[in-house]
Coordinates of C-alpha atoms and ligand atoms in Angstrom, one line a residue:
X421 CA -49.8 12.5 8.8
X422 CA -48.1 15.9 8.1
X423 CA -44.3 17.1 8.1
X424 CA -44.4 20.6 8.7
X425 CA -41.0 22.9 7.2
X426 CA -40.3 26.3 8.6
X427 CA -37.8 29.1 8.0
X428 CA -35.9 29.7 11.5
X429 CA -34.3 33.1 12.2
X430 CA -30.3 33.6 12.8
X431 CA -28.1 36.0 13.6
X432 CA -24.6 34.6 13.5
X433 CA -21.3 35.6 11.4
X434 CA -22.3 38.6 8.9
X435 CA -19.1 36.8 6.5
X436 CA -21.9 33.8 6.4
X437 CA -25.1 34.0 5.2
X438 CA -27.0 31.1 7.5
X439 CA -30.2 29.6 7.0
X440 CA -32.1 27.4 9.8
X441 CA -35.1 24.9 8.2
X442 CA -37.0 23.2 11.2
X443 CA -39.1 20.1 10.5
X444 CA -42.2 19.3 13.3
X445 CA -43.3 15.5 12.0
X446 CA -46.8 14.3 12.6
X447 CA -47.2 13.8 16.5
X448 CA -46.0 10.9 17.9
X449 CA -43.7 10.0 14.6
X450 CA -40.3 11.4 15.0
X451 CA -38.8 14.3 17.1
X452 CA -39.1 18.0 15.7
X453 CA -35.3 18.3 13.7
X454 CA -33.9 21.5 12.5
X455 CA -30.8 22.0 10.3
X456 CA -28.4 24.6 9.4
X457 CA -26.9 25.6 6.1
X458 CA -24.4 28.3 5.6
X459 CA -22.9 30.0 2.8
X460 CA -19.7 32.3 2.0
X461 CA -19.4 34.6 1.0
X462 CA -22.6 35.6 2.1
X463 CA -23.7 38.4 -0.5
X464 CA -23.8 34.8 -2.9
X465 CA -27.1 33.4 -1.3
X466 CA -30.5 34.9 -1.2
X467 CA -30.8 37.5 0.8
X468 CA -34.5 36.6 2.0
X469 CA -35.1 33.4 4.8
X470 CA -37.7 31.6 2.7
X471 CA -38.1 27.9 2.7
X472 CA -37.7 27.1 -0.5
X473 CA -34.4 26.0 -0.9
X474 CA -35.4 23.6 1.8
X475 CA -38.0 22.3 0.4
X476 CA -36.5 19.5 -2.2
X477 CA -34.6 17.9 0.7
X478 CA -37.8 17.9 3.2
X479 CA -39.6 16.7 0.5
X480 CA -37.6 13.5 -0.4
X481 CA -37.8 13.2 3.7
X482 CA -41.6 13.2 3.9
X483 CA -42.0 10.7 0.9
X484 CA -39.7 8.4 2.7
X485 CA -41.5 8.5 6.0
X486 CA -44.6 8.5 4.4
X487 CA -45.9 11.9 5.6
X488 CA -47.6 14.6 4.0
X489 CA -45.2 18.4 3.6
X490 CA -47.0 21.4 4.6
X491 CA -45.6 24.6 4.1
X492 CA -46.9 27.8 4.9
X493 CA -45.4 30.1 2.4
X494 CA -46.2 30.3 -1.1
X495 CA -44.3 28.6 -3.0
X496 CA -43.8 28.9 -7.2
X497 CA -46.1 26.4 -9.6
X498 CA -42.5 24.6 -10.8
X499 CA -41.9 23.9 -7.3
X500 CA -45.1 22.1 -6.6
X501 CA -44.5 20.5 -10.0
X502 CA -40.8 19.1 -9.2
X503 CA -42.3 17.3 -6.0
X504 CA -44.8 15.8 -7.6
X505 CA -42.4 14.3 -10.6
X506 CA -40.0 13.5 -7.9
X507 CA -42.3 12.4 -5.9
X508 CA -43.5 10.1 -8.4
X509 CA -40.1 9.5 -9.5
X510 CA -38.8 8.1 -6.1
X511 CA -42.0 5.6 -5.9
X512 CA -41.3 3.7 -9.5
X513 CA -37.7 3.6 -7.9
X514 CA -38.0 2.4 -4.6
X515 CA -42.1 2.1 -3.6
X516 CA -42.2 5.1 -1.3
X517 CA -45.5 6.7 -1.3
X518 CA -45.7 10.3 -3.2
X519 CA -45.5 12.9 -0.4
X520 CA -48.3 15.6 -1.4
X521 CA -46.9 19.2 -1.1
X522 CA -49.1 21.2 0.7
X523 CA -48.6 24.9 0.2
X524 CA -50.6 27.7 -1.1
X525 CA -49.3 28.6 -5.0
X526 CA -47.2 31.9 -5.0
X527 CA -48.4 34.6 -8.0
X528 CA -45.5 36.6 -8.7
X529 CA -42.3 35.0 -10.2
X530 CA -39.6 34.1 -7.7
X531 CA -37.1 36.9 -9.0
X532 CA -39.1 39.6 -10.9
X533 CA -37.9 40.0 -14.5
X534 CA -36.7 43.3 -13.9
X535 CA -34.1 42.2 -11.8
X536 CA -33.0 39.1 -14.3
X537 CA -29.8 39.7 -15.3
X538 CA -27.7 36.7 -16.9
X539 CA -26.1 35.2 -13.9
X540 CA -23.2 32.5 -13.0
X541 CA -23.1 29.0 -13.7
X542 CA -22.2 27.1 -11.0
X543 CA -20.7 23.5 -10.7
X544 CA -20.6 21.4 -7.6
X545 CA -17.0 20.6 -7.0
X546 CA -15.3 18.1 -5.1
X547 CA -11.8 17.5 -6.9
X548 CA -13.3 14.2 -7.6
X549 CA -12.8 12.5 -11.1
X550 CA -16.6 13.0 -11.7
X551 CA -16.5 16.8 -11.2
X552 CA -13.1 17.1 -12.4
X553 CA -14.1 15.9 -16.0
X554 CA -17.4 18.0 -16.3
X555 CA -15.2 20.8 -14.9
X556 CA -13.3 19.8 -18.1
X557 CA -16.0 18.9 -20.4
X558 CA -17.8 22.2 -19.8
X559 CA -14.6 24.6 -20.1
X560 CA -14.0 22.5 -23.5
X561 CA -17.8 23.2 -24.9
X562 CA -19.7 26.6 -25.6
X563 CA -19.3 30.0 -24.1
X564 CA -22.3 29.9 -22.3
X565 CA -21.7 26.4 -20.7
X566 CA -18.1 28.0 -18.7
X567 CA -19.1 26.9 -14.9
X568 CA -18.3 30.6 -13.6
X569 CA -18.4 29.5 -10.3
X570 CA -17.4 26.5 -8.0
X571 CA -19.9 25.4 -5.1
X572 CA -18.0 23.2 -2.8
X573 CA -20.3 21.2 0.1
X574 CA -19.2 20.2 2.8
X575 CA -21.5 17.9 4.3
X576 CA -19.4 14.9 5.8
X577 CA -21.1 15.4 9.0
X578 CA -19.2 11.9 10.3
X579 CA -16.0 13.1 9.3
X580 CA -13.4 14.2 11.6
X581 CA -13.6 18.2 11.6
X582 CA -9.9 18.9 11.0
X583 CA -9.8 16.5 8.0
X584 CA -12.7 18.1 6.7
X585 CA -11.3 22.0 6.9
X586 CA -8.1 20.5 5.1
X587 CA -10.4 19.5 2.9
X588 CA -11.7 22.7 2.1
X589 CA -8.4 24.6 2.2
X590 CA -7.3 22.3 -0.5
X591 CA -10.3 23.0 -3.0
X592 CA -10.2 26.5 -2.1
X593 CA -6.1 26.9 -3.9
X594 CA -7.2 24.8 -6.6
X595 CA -10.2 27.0 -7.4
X596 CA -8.0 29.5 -6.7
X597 CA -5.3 27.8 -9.6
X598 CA -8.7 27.7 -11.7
X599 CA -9.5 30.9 -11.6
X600 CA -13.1 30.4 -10.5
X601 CA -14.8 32.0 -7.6
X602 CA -15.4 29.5 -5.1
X603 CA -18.9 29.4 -2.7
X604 CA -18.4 27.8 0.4
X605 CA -21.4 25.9 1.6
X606 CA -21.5 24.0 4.9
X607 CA -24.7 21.8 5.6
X608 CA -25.4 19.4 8.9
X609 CA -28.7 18.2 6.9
X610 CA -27.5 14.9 6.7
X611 CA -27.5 14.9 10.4
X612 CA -31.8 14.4 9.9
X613 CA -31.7 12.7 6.7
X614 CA -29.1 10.1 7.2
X615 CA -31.1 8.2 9.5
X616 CA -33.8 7.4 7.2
X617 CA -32.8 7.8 4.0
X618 CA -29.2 7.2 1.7
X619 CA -27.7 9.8 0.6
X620 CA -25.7 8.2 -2.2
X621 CA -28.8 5.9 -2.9
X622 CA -32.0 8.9 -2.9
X623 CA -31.0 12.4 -1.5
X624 CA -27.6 14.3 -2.3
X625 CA -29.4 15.5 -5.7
X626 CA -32.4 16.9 -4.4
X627 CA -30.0 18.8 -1.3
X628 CA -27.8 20.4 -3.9
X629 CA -30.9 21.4 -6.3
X630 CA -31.7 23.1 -3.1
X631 CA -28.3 24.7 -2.4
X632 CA -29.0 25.8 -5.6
X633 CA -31.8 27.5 -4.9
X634 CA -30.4 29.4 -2.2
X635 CA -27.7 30.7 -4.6
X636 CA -30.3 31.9 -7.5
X637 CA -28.7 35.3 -6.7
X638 CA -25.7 34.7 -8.1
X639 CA -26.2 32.1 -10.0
X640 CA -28.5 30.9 -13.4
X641 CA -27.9 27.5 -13.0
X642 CA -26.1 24.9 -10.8
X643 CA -24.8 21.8 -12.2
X644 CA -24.3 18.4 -10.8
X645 CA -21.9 15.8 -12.3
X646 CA -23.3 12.6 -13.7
X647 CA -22.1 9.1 -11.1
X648 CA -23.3 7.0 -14.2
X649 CA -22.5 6.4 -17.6
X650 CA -25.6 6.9 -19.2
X651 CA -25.9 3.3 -20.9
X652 CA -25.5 2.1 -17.0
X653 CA -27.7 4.8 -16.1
X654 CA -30.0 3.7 -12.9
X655 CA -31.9 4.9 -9.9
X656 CA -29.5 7.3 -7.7
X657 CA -29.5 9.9 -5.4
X658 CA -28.7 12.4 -8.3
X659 CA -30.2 11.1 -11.7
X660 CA -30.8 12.8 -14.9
X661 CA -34.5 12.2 -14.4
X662 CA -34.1 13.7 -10.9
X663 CA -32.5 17.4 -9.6
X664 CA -33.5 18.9 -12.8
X665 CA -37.2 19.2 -12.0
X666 CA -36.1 21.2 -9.1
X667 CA -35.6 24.0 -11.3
X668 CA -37.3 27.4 -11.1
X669 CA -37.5 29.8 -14.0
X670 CA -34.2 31.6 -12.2
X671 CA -32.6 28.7 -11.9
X672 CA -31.6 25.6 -13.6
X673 CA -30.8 22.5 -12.0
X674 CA -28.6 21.0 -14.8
X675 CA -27.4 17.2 -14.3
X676 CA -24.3 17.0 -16.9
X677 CA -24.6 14.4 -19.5
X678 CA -22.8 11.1 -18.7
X679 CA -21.3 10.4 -21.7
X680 CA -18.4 8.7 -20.6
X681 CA -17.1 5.8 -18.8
X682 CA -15.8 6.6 -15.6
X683 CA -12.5 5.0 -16.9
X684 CA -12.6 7.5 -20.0
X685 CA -13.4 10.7 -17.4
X686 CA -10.3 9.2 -15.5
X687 CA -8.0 9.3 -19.1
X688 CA -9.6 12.6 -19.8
X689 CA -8.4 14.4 -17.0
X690 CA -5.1 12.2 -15.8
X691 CA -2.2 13.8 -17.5
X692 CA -3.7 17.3 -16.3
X693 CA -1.1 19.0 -14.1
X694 CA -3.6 20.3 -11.5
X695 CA -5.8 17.1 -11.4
X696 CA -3.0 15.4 -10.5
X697 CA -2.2 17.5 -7.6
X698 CA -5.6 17.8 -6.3
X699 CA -7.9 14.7 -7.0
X700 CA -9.5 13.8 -4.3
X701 CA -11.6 10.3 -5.1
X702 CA -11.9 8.4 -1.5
X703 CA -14.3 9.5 1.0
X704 CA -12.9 7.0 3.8
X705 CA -12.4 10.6 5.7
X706 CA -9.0 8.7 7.3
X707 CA -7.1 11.9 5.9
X708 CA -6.6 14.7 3.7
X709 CA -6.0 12.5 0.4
X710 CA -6.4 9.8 -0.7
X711 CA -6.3 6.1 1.2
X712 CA -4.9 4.4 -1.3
X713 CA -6.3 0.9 0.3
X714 CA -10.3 1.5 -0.5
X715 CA -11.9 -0.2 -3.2
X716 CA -12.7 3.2 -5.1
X717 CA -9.0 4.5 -4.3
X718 CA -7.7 1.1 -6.1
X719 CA -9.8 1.5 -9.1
X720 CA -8.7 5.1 -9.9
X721 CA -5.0 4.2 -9.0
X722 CA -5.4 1.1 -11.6
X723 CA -6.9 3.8 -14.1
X724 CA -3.8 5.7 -13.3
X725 CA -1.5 2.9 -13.9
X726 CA -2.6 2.4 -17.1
X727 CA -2.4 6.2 -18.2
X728 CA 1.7 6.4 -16.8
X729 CA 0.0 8.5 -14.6
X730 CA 1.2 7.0 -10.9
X731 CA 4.2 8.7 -9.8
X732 CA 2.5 12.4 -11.1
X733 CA -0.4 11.3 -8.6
X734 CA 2.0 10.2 -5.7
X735 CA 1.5 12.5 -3.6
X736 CA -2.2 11.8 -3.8
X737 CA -2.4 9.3 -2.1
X738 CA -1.9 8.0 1.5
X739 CA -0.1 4.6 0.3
X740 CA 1.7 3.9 -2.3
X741 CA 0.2 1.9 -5.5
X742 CA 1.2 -2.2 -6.0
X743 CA -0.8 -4.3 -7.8
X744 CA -1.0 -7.1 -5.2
X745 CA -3.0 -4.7 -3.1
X746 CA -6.1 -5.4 -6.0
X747 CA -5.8 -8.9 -4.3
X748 CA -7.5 -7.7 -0.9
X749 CA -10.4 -6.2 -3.5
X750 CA -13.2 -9.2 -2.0
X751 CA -16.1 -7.9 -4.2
X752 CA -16.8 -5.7 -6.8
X753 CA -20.4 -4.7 -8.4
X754 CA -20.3 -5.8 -12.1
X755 CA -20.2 -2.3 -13.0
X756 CA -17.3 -0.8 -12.2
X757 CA -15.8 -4.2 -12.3
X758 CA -16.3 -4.2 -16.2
X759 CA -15.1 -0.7 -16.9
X760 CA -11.5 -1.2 -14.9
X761 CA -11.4 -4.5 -17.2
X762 CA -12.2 -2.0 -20.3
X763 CA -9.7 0.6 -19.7
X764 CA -7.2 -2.6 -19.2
X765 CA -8.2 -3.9 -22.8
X766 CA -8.2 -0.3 -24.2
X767 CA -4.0 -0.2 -23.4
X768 CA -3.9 -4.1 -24.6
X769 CA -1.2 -6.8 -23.4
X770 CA -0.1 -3.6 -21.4
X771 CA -2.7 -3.8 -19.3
X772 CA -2.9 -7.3 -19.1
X773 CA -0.9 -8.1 -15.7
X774 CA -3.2 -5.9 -14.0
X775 CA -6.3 -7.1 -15.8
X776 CA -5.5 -10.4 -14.0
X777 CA -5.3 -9.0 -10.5
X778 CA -9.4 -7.5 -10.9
X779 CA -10.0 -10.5 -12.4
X780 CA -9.9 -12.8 -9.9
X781 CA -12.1 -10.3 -7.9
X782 CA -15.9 -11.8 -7.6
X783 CA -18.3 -9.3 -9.5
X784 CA -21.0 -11.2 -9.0
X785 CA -24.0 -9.7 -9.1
X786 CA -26.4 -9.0 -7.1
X787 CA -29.8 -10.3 -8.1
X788 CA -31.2 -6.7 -9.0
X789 CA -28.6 -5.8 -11.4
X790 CA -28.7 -7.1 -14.9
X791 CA -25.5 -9.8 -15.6
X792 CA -22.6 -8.1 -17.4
X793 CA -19.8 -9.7 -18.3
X794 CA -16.3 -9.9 -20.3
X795 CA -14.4 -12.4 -21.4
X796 CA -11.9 -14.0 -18.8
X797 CA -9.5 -16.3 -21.0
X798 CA -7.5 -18.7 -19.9
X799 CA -4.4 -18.2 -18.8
X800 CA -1.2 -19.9 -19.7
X801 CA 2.1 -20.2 -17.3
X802 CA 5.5 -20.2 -18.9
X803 CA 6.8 -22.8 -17.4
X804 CA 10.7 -24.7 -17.8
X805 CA 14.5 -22.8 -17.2
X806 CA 12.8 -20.3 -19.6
X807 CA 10.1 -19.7 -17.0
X808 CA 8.2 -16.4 -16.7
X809 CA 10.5 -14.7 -14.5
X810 CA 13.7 -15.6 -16.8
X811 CA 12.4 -15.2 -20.2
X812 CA 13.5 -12.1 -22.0
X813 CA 10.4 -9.9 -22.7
X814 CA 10.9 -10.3 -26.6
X815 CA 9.7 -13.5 -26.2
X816 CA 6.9 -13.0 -23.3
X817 CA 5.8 -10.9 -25.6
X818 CA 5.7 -13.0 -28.9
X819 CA 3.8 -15.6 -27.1
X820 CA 1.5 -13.2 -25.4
X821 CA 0.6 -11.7 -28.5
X822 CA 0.1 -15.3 -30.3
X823 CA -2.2 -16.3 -27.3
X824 CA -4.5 -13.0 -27.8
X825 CA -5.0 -14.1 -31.3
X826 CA -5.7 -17.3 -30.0
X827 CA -8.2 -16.4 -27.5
X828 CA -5.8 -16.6 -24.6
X829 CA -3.9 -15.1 -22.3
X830 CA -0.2 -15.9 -20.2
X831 CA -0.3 -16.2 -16.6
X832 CA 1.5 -13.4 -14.8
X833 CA 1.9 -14.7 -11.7
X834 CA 2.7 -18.1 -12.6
X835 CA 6.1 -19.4 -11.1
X836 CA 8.4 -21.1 -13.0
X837 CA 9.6 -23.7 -9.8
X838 CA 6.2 -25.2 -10.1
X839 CA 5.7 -28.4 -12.2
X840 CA 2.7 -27.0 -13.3
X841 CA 0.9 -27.3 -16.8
X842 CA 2.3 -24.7 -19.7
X843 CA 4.4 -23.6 -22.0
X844 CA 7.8 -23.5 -22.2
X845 CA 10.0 -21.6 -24.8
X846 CA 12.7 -23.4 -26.4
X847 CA 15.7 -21.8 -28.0
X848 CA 17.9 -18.8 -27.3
X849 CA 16.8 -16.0 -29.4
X850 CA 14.3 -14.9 -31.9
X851 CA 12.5 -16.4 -33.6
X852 CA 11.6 -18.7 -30.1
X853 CA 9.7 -21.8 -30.5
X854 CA 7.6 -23.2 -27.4
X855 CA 6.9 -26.8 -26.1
X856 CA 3.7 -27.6 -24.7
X857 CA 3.8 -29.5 -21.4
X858 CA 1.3 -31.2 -19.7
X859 CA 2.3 -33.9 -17.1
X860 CA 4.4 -36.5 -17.5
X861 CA 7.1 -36.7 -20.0
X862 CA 8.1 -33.7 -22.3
X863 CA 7.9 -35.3 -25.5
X864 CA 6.0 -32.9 -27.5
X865 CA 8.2 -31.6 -30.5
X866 CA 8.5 -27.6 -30.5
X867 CA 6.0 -25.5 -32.8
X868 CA 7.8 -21.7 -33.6
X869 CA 5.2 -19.3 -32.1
X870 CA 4.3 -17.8 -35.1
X871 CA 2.6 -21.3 -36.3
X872 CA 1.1 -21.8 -32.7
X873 CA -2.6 -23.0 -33.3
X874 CA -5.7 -23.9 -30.6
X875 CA -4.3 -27.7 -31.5
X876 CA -1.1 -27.8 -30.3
X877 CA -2.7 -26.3 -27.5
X878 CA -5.8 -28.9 -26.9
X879 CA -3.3 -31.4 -24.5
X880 CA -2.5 -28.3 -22.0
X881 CA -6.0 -26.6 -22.3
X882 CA -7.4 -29.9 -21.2
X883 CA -5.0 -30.0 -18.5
X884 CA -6.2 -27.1 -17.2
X885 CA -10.0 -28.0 -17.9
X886 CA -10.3 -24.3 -19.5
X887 CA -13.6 -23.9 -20.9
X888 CA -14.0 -23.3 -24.5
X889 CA -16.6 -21.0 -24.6
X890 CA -14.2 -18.7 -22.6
X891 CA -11.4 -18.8 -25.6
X892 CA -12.4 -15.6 -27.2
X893 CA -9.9 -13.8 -29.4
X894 CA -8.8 -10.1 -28.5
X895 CA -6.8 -7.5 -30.1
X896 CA -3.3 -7.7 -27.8
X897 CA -2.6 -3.7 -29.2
X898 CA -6.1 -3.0 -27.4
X899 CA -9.6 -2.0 -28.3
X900 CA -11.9 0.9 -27.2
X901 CA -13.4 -1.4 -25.1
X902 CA -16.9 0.1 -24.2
X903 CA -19.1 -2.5 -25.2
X904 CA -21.9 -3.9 -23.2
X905 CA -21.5 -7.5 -23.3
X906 CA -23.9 -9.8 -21.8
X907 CA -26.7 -6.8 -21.2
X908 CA -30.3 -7.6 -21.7
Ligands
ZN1557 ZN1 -9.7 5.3 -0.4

């Protein structure tokens, strides 16, 4: 059963260089498919209509239909090495059967070393907070690690066509603010993979490696930025284990290192002025920014929060930022779930109103993924006249900071009308003492904060049947927060 790939001919718009890949499937499987991919400026893509650059995505299509690829041209050793790794790669994953490439093996190296001269270095750009910190990252590091070049893709075949060139015109002026050349490279391929395959889950890496490809002329190496923190790291689309064996001698297919947190990518590039007039994060497609009202938009703009960085974003975003609007967040994946809870305990009690919002969000997760967890204290209302709306902050503050030491947090959205369970501060000024109340009569005798211990406590923690393996101490000035707890 044999998936056939062939180079098509076109003659279309000498500013574009366009390339047309046509797949015949094994007779009686699926409909012959072509696809088009076309690049500006034109003089940055290979000049020749081979179908190499082709080939990755065609591959990871065959393996997932379960066909053979046969291609006619020669194609280089590493090429016919790459399938097979990621061919071999995409079964330990996800069971699919390793396509077999069949093509003849070409002699002569794919750009003669005559011609080799030391090229660009490309990196695939989407003003995302990804991109935007190995953008970043790279400019920070060696010479010869400078991204020369920006490759922007637009591939959102489902996306409204005048969204999408907005889009565009709005990474073209910030390469332009950069600096960097940017290549333009439109691609309906998702129009033939989409239906079989994911593109976040198993085949955006292997269609860049081969945009890549078709830029070797201008460029030594393309690089993709990392999704995952490298501690987290796990089968996905693009994957350190995965574009790079797409490589070719001319041509490296570099996957950056994910060294960071996405929470730490967000604080490395938030206060810069031109990330904060261009980051584009949401992929909703509803307009040119952001939504503001997706669960990735709500992440970034909680990340923002806690950097001071919301009104510089404003204009970002399609709706403005209030915390309530983390309440409509149903379900989160443990990860990022624990990494919007560690940039809230990086900034400390700062952090801590919002750290109550995600934490009421279910994180669940899903069988496959390992359990991760933090802790989620109990919270405490400030309760009484005093209540938590009343109180000067001094004093919010001198009990909040008690409670952390404790192992325990105040409730922020706990109203002071309600006869609930908590504590209430007594006195008019520093230093404040609290009363614990629990129902019925008030007749405990105040306790100054700073002498507040767990057993003054036990009558209101009992109250509120709080579990005492949750009463974990934390540092209320904040902590770098990038632990793994609760990981195999
Ligand atoms: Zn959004």
């Amino acid at each position: 059963v044999i998936t056939s790939l062939h180079a098509v001919p076109v003659v279309g718009d000498p500013r574009r260089a366009t390339f047309r890949h046509e797949l015949t499937f094994a007779p009686g499987t699926l409909p012959d498919a072509a696809w088009t991919t076309s690049v500006a400026p034109a003089t940055a893509a290979v000049a020749d209509r081979s179908t190499l650059p082709a080939v990755p995505a065609a591959y990871v299509l065959a393996c997932r239909i379960g066909q053979d690829l046969r291609v006619e041209e020669a194609l280089p050793l590493e090429v016919h090495d790459g399938a097979r790794h990621v061919g071999r790669l995409l079964q330990r994953w996800y069971g699919w059967r390793p396509a077999e490439l069949i093509a003849p093996i070409a002699v002569a190296p794919v750009r003669p070393s005559a011609l080799r001269r030391r090229g660009g270095s490309g990196l695939f750009f989407t003003r995302g907070v990804d991109s935007w910190s190995t953008l970043r990252a790279r400019q920070a590091g060696p010479r010869s690690q400078h991204p020369t070049h920006l490759i922007t893709v637009d591939n959102e075949v489902h996306v409204d066509p005048a969204i999408r060139a907005a889009t565009l015109q709005g990474t073209r002026s910030t390469a332009e603010a950069l600096g960097l050349p940017l290549i333009e490279v439109t691609t309906d391929v998702r129009s033939i993979l989409d239906p079989h395959t994911d593109w976040g889950l198993s085949t955006h890496g292997s269609v860049f490696a081969g945009i890549g490809l078709l830029l070797r002329r201008t460029l030594d190496e393309a690089v993709l930025s990392p999704t995952h923190w490298t501690p987290l790291v796990r089968p996905w689309g693009s994957h350190p284990e995965l574009e790079p064996a797409w490589s070719l001698p001319g041509l490296r297919v570099v996957h950056h290192p994910g060294d960071l947190p996405r929470w730490q990518r967000v604080a490395a590039i938030a206060h810069d002025p031109l990330v904060q007039r261009s980051l584009q994060v949401c992929w909703q497609g509803r307009s040119e920014r952001n939504c503001g009202r997706c669960d990735k938009c709500l992440r970034v703009l909680t990340s923002l929060a806690l950097e001071g960085e919301l009104a510089s974003t404003a204009d970002r975003f399609d709706e403005p930022f209030g915390p309530e609007a983390i309440d409509r967040v149903e379900r989160s994946l443990p990860y990022p779930w624990t990494d919007i809870i560690d940039h809230c305990d990086h900034v400390g009690l700062a952090g801590d109103a919002l750290r109550q919002r995600w934490e009421r969000v279910d994180h669940t997760p899903p069988p496959e993924l390992e359990p991760m967890t933090r802790p989620i204290q109990p919270r405490l209302g400030l309760v009484g006249p005093e209540g938590a709306a009343r109180a000067p902050q001094e004093a919010i503050e001198t009990v909040a900071r008690r409670l952390a030491r404790l192992g325990l947090r105040l409730d922020h959205g706990a109203s002071s009308q309600e006869p609930a369970p908590g504590i209430e501060l007594v006195g008019d000024r520093s230093p404040w003492s609290v009363r614990i109340r629990v129902p019925g009569p008030a007749s405990e005798v105040p306790v100054p904060i700073a002498e507040l211990r767990l057993e003054h406590l036990a009558p209101l923690l009992a109250a509120i049947s709080a579990d005492p393996a949750d009463i974990v101490p934390f540092d209320p000035d904040g902590a770098p927060g990038t632990r793994i707890s609760g990981q195999r």
